[in-house]
């Protein structure tokens, strides 16, 4: 069984335009296909270690009765216009340890954007809970569609 999902999509836009959305906390909210991300606080990220707060609503997934809560998105990988990845820091202990991100590569008709979700290094407590993946391949694919639309609209 895989512990990582990767979904590619070519977006007809420069990598810099796409990456700007991915670095902006409000961009994360704007492109979220799950409905969980409600709002965010903080400025655009520019390096590994940067972070921002996201206000979540788990009732959008209707899988666990967590209601509304906040998480901190902490950047774990950052290469300008090429790669951004982050882990989620929450109030639950132990921290989960799953990673989300995007890889951007030149393509004939724009930029090949690969969304990924990796839970291979999650804490054993959460592995035993058997709740992964939290976000489906379909949700990652839909988020890429929303990212495409968002970038085209400016």
CSV table of C-alpha atoms in Angstrom, one decimal:
chain,number,residue,atom,x,y,z
A,1,UNK,CA,0.0,0.0,0.0
A,2,UNK,CA,1.3,3.4,-0.9
A,3,UNK,CA,1.8,6.1,1.7
A,4,UNK,CA,2.1,8.9,-0.8
A,5,UNK,CA,-0.3,10.4,-3.4
A,6,UNK,CA,1.0,12.4,-6.4
A,7,UNK,CA,-1.2,14.1,-8.9
A,8,UNK,CA,0.1,16.1,-11.9
A,9,UNK,CA,-1.5,18.8,-14.0
A,10,UNK,CA,-0.2,21.1,-16.6
A,11,UNK,CA,-1.3,24.7,-15.9
A,12,UNK,CA,-0.9,27.2,-18.8
A,13,UNK,CA,0.9,29.8,-16.7
A,14,UNK,CA,4.4,30.7,-15.6
A,15,UNK,CA,5.8,28.9,-12.6
A,16,UNK,CA,6.3,32.2,-10.8
A,17,UNK,CA,2.6,33.0,-11.0
A,18,UNK,CA,1.6,29.6,-9.7
A,19,UNK,CA,4.2,29.7,-6.9
A,20,UNK,CA,2.9,33.1,-5.7
A,21,UNK,CA,-0.5,31.5,-5.0
A,22,UNK,CA,1.2,28.6,-3.2
A,23,UNK,CA,3.3,30.9,-1.0
A,24,UNK,CA,0.3,33.0,0.1
A,25,UNK,CA,-1.7,31.8,3.1
A,26,UNK,CA,-4.9,33.1,1.5
A,27,UNK,CA,-3.9,31.2,-1.7
A,28,UNK,CA,-4.1,28.0,0.2
A,29,UNK,CA,-7.6,28.8,1.4
A,30,UNK,CA,-8.7,29.9,-2.1
A,31,UNK,CA,-7.6,26.6,-3.8
A,32,UNK,CA,-8.7,24.1,-1.1
A,33,UNK,CA,-11.0,21.5,-2.6
A,34,UNK,CA,-11.8,19.8,0.7
A,35,UNK,CA,-13.7,22.8,2.2
A,36,UNK,CA,-11.7,22.5,5.5
A,37,UNK,CA,-9.6,25.6,5.1
A,38,UNK,CA,-11.7,28.5,6.1
A,39,UNK,CA,-9.2,31.4,6.5
A,40,UNK,CA,-5.6,32.1,7.3
A,41,UNK,CA,-3.4,34.5,9.1
A,42,UNK,CA,0.2,35.4,8.2
A,43,UNK,CA,2.2,36.7,5.3
A,44,UNK,CA,3.6,34.9,2.3
A,45,UNK,CA,6.2,32.3,3.0
A,46,UNK,CA,9.7,32.7,1.6
A,47,UNK,CA,11.9,30.0,3.2
A,48,UNK,CA,12.1,26.7,5.1
A,49,UNK,CA,10.9,27.4,8.7
A,50,UNK,CA,8.3,30.1,7.7
A,51,UNK,CA,4.8,29.5,8.9
A,52,UNK,CA,1.3,30.7,9.0
A,53,UNK,CA,-2.0,29.8,10.8
A,54,UNK,CA,-4.9,28.2,9.0
A,55,UNK,CA,-8.4,28.2,10.5
A,56,UNK,CA,-10.0,24.8,9.8
A,57,UNK,CA,-13.4,23.3,9.8
A,58,UNK,CA,-13.3,19.5,9.9
A,59,UNK,CA,-17.0,19.2,9.5
A,60,UNK,CA,-16.5,19.9,5.8
A,61,UNK,CA,-15.2,16.3,5.6
A,62,UNK,CA,-17.7,14.9,8.1
A,63,UNK,CA,-15.2,12.2,9.1
A,64,UNK,CA,-14.2,13.2,12.7
A,65,UNK,CA,-16.1,15.6,15.0
A,66,UNK,CA,-13.3,18.1,15.4
A,67,UNK,CA,-15.3,21.1,14.5
A,68,UNK,CA,-13.4,24.3,14.1
A,69,UNK,CA,-9.7,24.5,15.1
A,70,UNK,CA,-6.5,26.2,14.1
A,71,UNK,CA,-3.3,24.6,12.7
A,72,UNK,CA,0.1,26.0,11.9
A,73,UNK,CA,1.5,25.3,8.4
A,74,UNK,CA,5.3,25.1,8.7
A,75,UNK,CA,7.4,25.1,5.5
A,76,UNK,CA,9.7,22.1,5.3
A,77,UNK,CA,11.0,22.4,1.8
A,78,UNK,CA,11.3,25.6,-0.4
A,79,UNK,CA,12.9,26.2,-3.7
A,80,UNK,CA,11.6,29.4,-5.3
A,81,UNK,CA,9.2,28.6,-8.3
A,82,UNK,CA,10.1,24.9,-8.1
A,83,UNK,CA,9.1,23.2,-4.8
A,84,UNK,CA,7.1,24.0,-1.7
A,85,UNK,CA,6.2,21.5,1.0
A,86,UNK,CA,4.9,21.8,4.6
A,87,UNK,CA,3.9,19.9,7.6
A,88,UNK,CA,0.9,20.6,9.9
A,89,UNK,CA,1.5,21.5,13.5
A,90,UNK,CA,-1.6,21.3,15.7
A,91,UNK,CA,-2.7,21.1,19.2
A,92,UNK,CA,-2.9,17.3,19.2
A,93,UNK,CA,0.0,15.3,20.6
A,94,UNK,CA,1.9,13.6,19.2
A,95,UNK,CA,2.2,15.7,16.1
A,96,UNK,CA,1.0,13.8,13.1
A,97,UNK,CA,4.0,14.2,10.7
A,98,UNK,CA,2.2,14.2,7.3
A,99,UNK,CA,3.6,16.4,4.5
A,100,UNK,CA,1.8,18.3,1.7
A,101,UNK,CA,3.4,20.0,-1.2
A,102,UNK,CA,3.8,21.0,-4.8
A,103,UNK,CA,6.6,20.5,-7.3
A,104,UNK,CA,6.7,22.8,-10.4
A,105,UNK,CA,8.5,21.9,-13.6
A,106,UNK,CA,8.6,23.6,-17.1
A,107,UNK,CA,6.2,22.1,-19.6
A,108,UNK,CA,5.6,22.7,-23.3
A,109,UNK,CA,2.3,24.5,-22.6
A,110,UNK,CA,3.0,26.1,-19.2
A,111,UNK,CA,4.0,24.5,-15.9
A,112,UNK,CA,3.7,20.9,-14.8
A,113,UNK,CA,2.4,21.1,-11.2
A,114,UNK,CA,2.5,18.0,-9.1
A,115,UNK,CA,0.5,18.0,-5.9
A,116,UNK,CA,1.7,15.5,-3.3
A,117,UNK,CA,0.6,14.2,0.1
A,118,UNK,CA,2.9,12.0,2.0
A,119,UNK,CA,2.1,10.2,5.3
A,120,UNK,CA,5.0,7.7,5.2
A,121,UNK,CA,6.7,9.3,8.3
A,122,UNK,CA,3.6,9.8,10.5
A,123,UNK,CA,3.9,9.0,14.2
A,124,UNK,CA,3.0,5.4,15.1
A,125,UNK,CA,0.1,6.6,17.2
A,126,UNK,CA,-1.6,8.0,14.0
A,127,UNK,CA,-0.6,5.0,11.9
A,128,UNK,CA,-2.4,2.8,14.4
A,129,UNK,CA,-5.5,5.0,14.2
A,130,UNK,CA,-5.8,3.9,10.5
A,131,UNK,CA,-7.2,7.2,9.3
A,132,UNK,CA,-4.8,7.9,6.4
A,133,UNK,CA,-5.0,9.3,3.8
A,134,UNK,CA,-7.1,12.1,5.2
A,135,UNK,CA,-7.2,13.9,1.9
A,136,UNK,CA,-8.1,11.8,-1.2
A,137,UNK,CA,-6.5,11.7,-4.6
A,138,UNK,CA,-9.7,13.3,-5.9
A,139,UNK,CA,-9.4,16.2,-3.6
A,140,UNK,CA,-5.8,16.8,-4.7
A,141,UNK,CA,-6.8,16.6,-8.3
A,142,UNK,CA,-9.7,19.1,-7.7
A,143,UNK,CA,-7.4,21.5,-5.8
A,144,UNK,CA,-5.1,21.5,-8.9
A,145,UNK,CA,-8.1,22.4,-11.0
A,146,UNK,CA,-9.0,25.3,-8.7
A,147,UNK,CA,-5.3,26.4,-8.7
A,148,UNK,CA,-5.5,26.5,-12.5
A,149,UNK,CA,-8.6,28.6,-12.4
A,150,UNK,CA,-7.2,30.9,-9.6
A,151,UNK,CA,-4.0,31.6,-11.5
A,152,UNK,CA,-5.9,32.4,-14.8
A,153,UNK,CA,-8.1,34.8,-12.9
A,154,UNK,CA,-5.1,36.6,-11.4
